[in-house]
Amino acid sequence: MSTSNLLEPFKLGSITLSNRLVMAPLTRNRALEGLVPNPLAVEYYGQRASAGLLISEATQVSQQGQGYQDTPGIYSKEQIAGWRKVTDRVHAQGGRIFLQLWHVGRISHVSLQPKGGAPVAPSAIRAKTKTFVNGTFADVSEPRVLELSEIPGIIDSFRQGAANAIAAGFDGVEVHGANGYLLDQFAKDGTNKRTDAYGGGIENRAKLMLEVTKAVAAEVGSERTGIRISPVTPANDVSDSNPQPLFDYIVDHLNALKLVYIHVIEGATGGPRDIAPFDYHSLRNRFKGAYIANNGYDLALASKVLSANEADLIAFGKLFIANPDLVERFKRGTPLNAPDKATFYGGGAKGYTDYPVLESAGAAE
């Protein structure tokens, strides 16, 4: 299988990526007290710095934005300092890294929320899903409606998170608008039953995602701002009755903001790519920046899609968990390590920084 198109450099805004592989954001639940990145994260991201672009694990912009135990934040000085060690290592290895900005909305538990309060959501509809908390999977808590008066604070928490990410040395940020978290909850009519300016028609439901992204881009520059969307995923009990016009509208407005990329989960997150009909080419054609394709990609599919100019970059998730040297393995056509699902969430070095890598090219000769 030819890898020439996957391994060629790519200009992303003002930076040049060494190849077209993107390491997708991957929640690993290993932050320390204060939700500061674990020192092991320095090694973890550094090991994978040969990817053209690394996107950090989802990182909450506030305590309210947290939905799972031991996920890192980007709202305290200690968190910024912890992330600075990660970005310094990645840059020392010649890599590029964006931070993913996260607010989970209703996908949370009262034990994680400020003063044990209810999680917030566009509407008071409890998700039929679980979260990882207190070392186990538990039903998410009943949410309360996010009040209109609170929305400016949500927008500002993303803006400040973006500023903090740049202060921590990241090359840019990715707004998390996917997978049934807060911005996706507002956009989709299965979770948004509001009757105010943020509910009802497409324009109103898309408003929060677009306002957040506009504020982030104004803070750090559109050339350093991307966004992740998932038009048809059922992840976290989210749905929309007519996603095509919704996401055509959203991407038209993201394009007007001149974002550096859209990162699109095609199909069900971590599941079937064909779960529901959707025209991803419509999004590709509407957006002038880079299109990152995600979900279920292997070397063959990635090469095919890039050759057909249906995407600019390809994101890989589980393959990067198990293969820190995925770029080199693709280059050489060598077998891949299998991921250990038991160590995905929480723990220490096992299943995090101890996957075997190939011998260096020099040593192998």
Coordinates of C-alpha atoms in Angstrom, one line a residue:
M1 CA 0.0 0.0 0.0
S2 CA 1.4 3.4 -1.0
T3 CA 1.9 5.8 1.8
S4 CA 3.4 8.7 -0.2
N5 CA 0.4 11.0 0.1
L6 CA 0.0 10.3 3.8
L7 CA 3.6 11.0 4.5
E8 CA 4.0 14.2 2.6
P9 CA 4.2 17.5 4.4
F10 CA 1.1 19.8 4.7
K11 CA 0.8 23.5 5.3
L12 CA -1.8 24.1 8.1
G13 CA -2.3 27.8 8.5
S14 CA 1.1 29.3 9.4
I15 CA 2.7 26.0 10.4
T16 CA 4.0 23.1 8.3
L17 CA 3.2 19.6 9.4
S18 CA 5.8 16.9 8.6
N19 CA 3.0 14.5 7.4
R20 CA -0.7 14.2 7.1
L21 CA -1.3 11.9 10.1
V22 CA -3.1 13.5 13.0
M23 CA -3.3 11.9 16.4
A24 CA -6.9 12.3 17.5
P25 CA -7.8 13.6 20.9
L26 CA -8.0 10.6 23.3
T27 CA -9.3 10.8 26.9
R28 CA -7.0 8.8 29.2
N29 CA -8.0 9.9 32.7
R30 CA -4.6 10.2 34.2
A31 CA -4.4 13.8 35.5
L32 CA -3.1 14.4 39.0
E33 CA -4.5 16.5 41.9
G34 CA -5.7 19.8 40.7
L35 CA -6.4 18.2 37.4
V36 CA -2.9 18.9 36.3
P37 CA -1.4 16.8 33.4
N38 CA 0.5 13.8 34.7
P39 CA 4.3 13.9 34.2
L40 CA 3.8 10.7 32.3
A41 CA 1.8 12.8 29.7
V42 CA 5.1 14.5 28.8
E43 CA 6.5 11.1 27.8
Y44 CA 3.2 10.0 26.2
Y45 CA 2.8 12.9 23.8
G46 CA 6.6 13.1 23.2
Q47 CA 6.6 9.5 22.0
R48 CA 4.0 10.3 19.4
A49 CA 5.5 13.6 18.2
S50 CA 6.3 12.2 14.8
A51 CA 2.6 12.6 13.9
G52 CA 2.1 15.7 11.7
L53 CA -0.3 17.1 14.3
L54 CA -1.1 16.0 17.8
I55 CA -4.4 17.0 19.3
S56 CA -4.5 16.8 23.1
E57 CA -7.0 14.8 25.1
A58 CA -10.2 16.8 25.7
T59 CA -9.4 19.4 28.4
Q60 CA -12.1 21.2 30.3
V61 CA -12.2 25.0 30.3
S62 CA -13.7 25.1 33.8
Q63 CA -14.6 22.9 36.7
Q64 CA -18.2 22.9 35.5
G65 CA -17.0 21.6 32.2
Q66 CA -15.6 18.4 33.7
G67 CA -17.5 15.1 33.1
Y68 CA -15.1 12.3 33.9
Q69 CA -12.6 11.7 36.7
D70 CA -9.0 12.7 36.3
T71 CA -9.3 14.7 33.1
P72 CA -7.0 17.7 32.8
G73 CA -8.0 21.3 32.8
I74 CA -6.7 24.5 31.3
Y75 CA -8.1 27.1 33.8
S76 CA -5.4 27.2 36.5
K77 CA -1.8 28.3 36.6
E78 CA -0.8 24.8 37.7
Q79 CA -2.5 23.3 34.7
I80 CA -0.9 25.7 32.3
A81 CA 2.5 24.9 33.8
G82 CA 1.8 21.2 33.5
W83 CA 0.8 21.5 29.9
R84 CA 3.9 23.7 29.2
K85 CA 6.1 20.6 29.9
V86 CA 4.1 18.6 27.4
T87 CA 4.4 21.2 24.6
D88 CA 8.1 21.8 25.3
R89 CA 8.7 18.1 24.8
V90 CA 6.6 17.8 21.7
H91 CA 8.4 20.8 20.1
A92 CA 11.8 19.5 21.1
Q93 CA 10.9 16.3 19.2
G94 CA 9.9 18.4 16.1
G95 CA 6.2 18.0 16.6
R96 CA 3.1 20.2 16.5
I97 CA 0.3 20.1 19.0
F98 CA -3.2 21.7 19.5
L99 CA -5.2 21.6 22.7
Q100 CA -8.8 20.5 22.6
L101 CA -11.1 22.8 24.6
W102 CA -14.0 20.9 26.3
H103 CA -17.2 21.5 28.2
V104 CA -19.2 18.3 28.7
G105 CA -22.5 19.9 29.5
R106 CA -24.9 17.2 30.8
I107 CA -22.4 14.3 30.5
S108 CA -21.2 14.7 34.0
H109 CA -21.9 13.7 37.6
V110 CA -22.7 15.8 40.7
S111 CA -19.5 14.6 42.4
L112 CA -17.4 16.5 39.8
Q113 CA -19.4 19.7 39.8
P114 CA -18.8 22.9 41.8
K115 CA -20.4 22.4 45.2
G116 CA -22.0 19.2 44.0
G117 CA -24.4 21.0 41.8
A118 CA -26.3 19.6 38.8
P119 CA -24.5 19.6 35.4
V120 CA -25.8 22.1 32.9
A121 CA -27.5 21.4 29.6
P122 CA -29.6 23.2 26.9
S123 CA -32.6 21.4 28.3
A124 CA -33.3 19.4 31.4
I125 CA -33.0 16.0 29.7
R126 CA -30.9 13.3 31.3
A127 CA -28.7 11.4 28.9
K128 CA -29.0 7.7 28.7
T129 CA -25.3 7.1 29.2
K130 CA -22.6 6.6 31.8
T131 CA -19.6 8.5 32.9
F132 CA -16.3 7.3 34.5
V133 CA -16.2 8.6 38.1
N134 CA -14.9 7.3 41.4
G135 CA -13.1 4.5 39.6
T136 CA -16.2 3.0 37.9
F137 CA -18.8 3.8 35.3
A138 CA -21.9 5.4 36.7
D139 CA -25.1 6.9 35.2
V140 CA -24.7 10.6 34.5
S141 CA -26.6 13.0 36.7
E142 CA -29.8 14.9 36.0
P143 CA -28.9 18.2 34.4
R144 CA -30.4 21.6 34.9
V145 CA -31.2 24.1 32.2
L146 CA -28.3 26.5 31.4
E147 CA -29.8 30.0 32.0
L148 CA -29.5 32.7 29.3
S149 CA -27.6 34.8 31.8
E150 CA -24.9 32.1 32.1
I151 CA -24.1 31.8 28.4
P152 CA -21.7 34.7 28.2
G153 CA -19.7 33.0 31.0
I154 CA -19.5 29.7 29.0
I155 CA -18.3 31.6 25.9
D156 CA -15.7 33.4 28.0
S157 CA -14.4 30.2 29.6
F158 CA -13.6 28.9 26.1
R159 CA -12.0 32.1 25.1
Q160 CA -9.9 32.2 28.3
G161 CA -9.0 28.5 27.9
A162 CA -7.7 29.2 24.4
A163 CA -5.6 32.1 25.7
N164 CA -4.3 29.8 28.4
A165 CA -3.5 27.1 25.9
I166 CA -1.3 29.5 23.9
A167 CA 0.4 30.6 27.1
A168 CA 1.1 26.9 27.7
G169 CA 2.9 26.7 24.4
F170 CA 0.3 25.0 22.2
D171 CA 0.4 25.7 18.4
G172 CA -3.4 26.2 18.4
V173 CA -6.6 25.0 19.8
E174 CA -9.5 22.7 18.8
V175 CA -13.0 23.6 20.0
H176 CA -14.8 20.4 20.9
G177 CA -18.2 20.6 19.2
A178 CA -18.7 16.9 18.8
N179 CA -19.8 13.7 20.6
G180 CA -22.8 14.9 22.4
Y181 CA -21.0 17.4 24.7
L182 CA -22.3 20.9 25.4
L183 CA -21.9 22.6 22.0
D184 CA -23.3 19.6 20.2
Q185 CA -26.1 19.3 22.8
F186 CA -27.2 22.9 21.9
A187 CA -26.9 22.3 18.1
K188 CA -29.0 19.1 17.9
D189 CA -32.8 19.1 18.3
G190 CA -32.8 15.8 20.2
T191 CA -31.2 17.5 23.2
N192 CA -32.2 21.2 22.7
K193 CA -35.9 21.9 23.4
R194 CA -35.4 25.6 24.3
T195 CA -37.8 28.3 23.1
D196 CA -35.4 31.3 23.6
A197 CA -32.7 32.7 21.3
Y198 CA -30.7 29.4 21.6
G199 CA -33.5 27.0 20.7
G200 CA -35.9 26.2 17.9
G201 CA -34.5 26.7 14.3
I202 CA -31.1 25.8 13.0
E203 CA -29.8 29.3 13.4
N204 CA -30.6 29.5 17.1
R205 CA -29.4 26.0 17.9
A206 CA -26.1 26.5 16.1
K207 CA -25.6 29.9 17.8
L208 CA -23.6 28.8 20.9
M209 CA -21.1 26.6 18.9
L210 CA -20.6 29.5 16.5
E211 CA -20.3 32.2 19.2
V212 CA -17.8 30.1 21.2
T213 CA -15.7 29.5 18.1
K214 CA -15.8 33.1 17.0
A215 CA -14.6 34.2 20.5
V216 CA -11.8 31.7 20.5
A217 CA -10.6 32.7 17.0
A218 CA -10.7 36.4 18.0
E219 CA -8.6 35.6 21.0
V220 CA -5.9 33.4 19.4
G221 CA -6.3 33.9 15.7
S222 CA -8.3 31.9 13.2
E223 CA -5.1 30.4 11.8
R224 CA -4.7 28.7 15.2
T225 CA -8.3 27.6 15.7
G226 CA -9.9 24.4 14.5
I227 CA -13.2 22.7 15.6
R228 CA -14.3 19.1 15.9
I229 CA -17.9 18.1 14.8
S230 CA -19.8 14.8 14.6
P231 CA -22.9 15.3 12.4
V232 CA -24.6 11.9 12.9
T233 CA -22.9 10.2 15.9
P234 CA -25.3 8.8 18.6
A235 CA -22.5 9.2 21.2
N236 CA -23.7 10.3 24.6
D237 CA -27.4 9.9 23.6
V238 CA -27.4 12.8 21.1
S239 CA -29.4 13.0 17.9
D240 CA -30.8 15.4 15.3
S241 CA -33.8 14.9 13.1
N242 CA -32.2 16.5 10.1
P243 CA -28.4 16.9 10.5
Q244 CA -27.5 17.7 6.8
P245 CA -28.9 21.3 6.7
L246 CA -27.8 21.9 10.3
F247 CA -24.2 21.1 9.6
D248 CA -24.2 22.7 6.1
Y249 CA -25.2 25.9 7.9
I250 CA -22.7 25.4 10.7
V251 CA -19.8 24.8 8.3
D252 CA -20.8 27.8 6.1
H253 CA -20.4 30.0 9.2
L254 CA -17.2 28.3 10.3
N255 CA -15.8 28.9 6.9
A256 CA -16.7 32.6 7.2
L257 CA -14.6 32.7 10.4
K258 CA -11.6 31.4 8.3
L259 CA -10.8 28.6 10.8
V260 CA -7.7 26.6 10.0
Y261 CA -9.5 23.3 10.0
I262 CA -12.7 21.3 10.6
H263 CA -12.2 17.9 12.2
V264 CA -15.1 15.7 11.2
I265 CA -16.2 12.4 12.8
E266 CA -17.7 10.5 9.9
G267 CA -20.4 8.1 11.2
A268 CA -20.7 6.9 14.8
T269 CA -17.8 7.8 17.1
G270 CA -15.7 4.6 17.4
G271 CA -18.4 2.7 15.5
P272 CA -19.9 2.2 12.0
R273 CA -19.0 4.8 9.4
D274 CA -22.4 4.2 7.7
I275 CA -24.7 4.5 10.7
A276 CA -26.7 7.2 9.0
P277 CA -26.8 8.9 5.5
F278 CA -24.8 12.1 5.4
D279 CA -23.0 13.9 2.6
Y280 CA -19.5 14.8 4.0
H281 CA -18.4 16.0 0.6
S282 CA -20.9 18.9 1.2
L283 CA -18.9 20.0 4.2
R284 CA -15.6 19.5 2.4
N285 CA -16.8 21.7 -0.5
R286 CA -18.2 24.4 1.8
F287 CA -15.0 24.8 3.8
K288 CA -11.9 26.4 2.4
G289 CA -9.5 25.4 5.3
A290 CA -8.2 21.9 5.9
Y291 CA -10.6 19.0 6.3
I292 CA -9.5 16.4 8.9
A293 CA -11.3 13.1 8.4
N294 CA -11.8 10.8 11.4
N295 CA -13.3 7.5 12.3
G296 CA -12.3 4.0 11.5
Y297 CA -9.4 4.9 9.2
D298 CA -6.7 2.4 8.4
L299 CA -3.8 2.9 6.0
A300 CA -5.7 1.7 3.0
L301 CA -8.7 4.0 3.6
A302 CA -6.5 6.9 4.5
S303 CA -4.5 6.6 1.3
K304 CA -7.7 6.2 -0.8
V305 CA -9.4 9.3 0.6
L306 CA -6.3 11.5 0.3
S307 CA -5.7 10.3 -3.2
A308 CA -9.3 11.3 -4.1
N309 CA -8.7 14.7 -2.5
E310 CA -11.7 14.0 -0.1
A311 CA -9.6 15.1 2.9
D312 CA -6.4 16.9 3.7
L313 CA -5.4 15.2 6.9
I314 CA -6.4 11.8 8.5
A315 CA -6.9 11.4 12.3
F316 CA -6.1 8.1 13.9
G317 CA -7.1 7.3 17.5
K318 CA -6.6 3.8 18.9
L319 CA -3.8 3.1 16.5
F320 CA -1.8 5.9 18.1
I321 CA -2.6 4.7 21.6
A322 CA -0.9 1.4 20.8
N323 CA 1.7 2.6 18.3
P324 CA 3.6 5.6 19.4
D325 CA 5.7 5.2 16.2
L326 CA 2.7 4.8 13.9
V327 CA 4.2 7.0 11.2
E328 CA 7.3 4.8 11.1
R329 CA 5.3 1.6 11.0
F330 CA 3.2 2.9 8.1
K331 CA 6.4 4.0 6.3
R332 CA 7.9 0.6 6.7
G333 CA 4.8 -1.5 6.3
T334 CA 5.4 -3.3 9.6
P335 CA 2.7 -4.9 11.8
L336 CA 0.9 -2.8 14.4
N337 CA 0.6 -3.3 18.1
A338 CA -3.0 -4.1 19.3
P339 CA -4.4 -1.6 21.9
D340 CA -5.1 -2.9 25.4
K341 CA -8.6 -1.6 26.1
A342 CA -8.4 -2.4 29.8
T343 CA -5.8 0.4 30.2
F344 CA -7.5 3.1 28.2
Y345 CA -9.0 5.0 31.1
G346 CA -7.0 5.7 34.3
G347 CA -3.9 4.0 35.6
G348 CA -0.2 4.6 35.2
A349 CA 2.4 3.8 32.6
K350 CA 0.9 0.5 31.7
G351 CA -1.0 0.8 28.4
Y352 CA 0.1 4.5 28.3
T353 CA 3.8 4.9 27.8
D354 CA 5.0 1.3 27.6
Y355 CA 3.9 0.1 24.1
P356 CA 6.9 -1.3 22.2
V357 CA 8.4 0.7 19.4
L358 CA 10.4 -0.4 16.4
E359 CA 14.2 -0.4 16.5
S360 CA 15.5 2.8 15.1
A361 CA 16.2 2.7 11.3
G362 CA 20.0 2.9 12.0
A363 CA 19.9 0.0 14.5
A364 CA 17.9 -2.1 12.2
E365 CA 20.3 -1.9 9.3

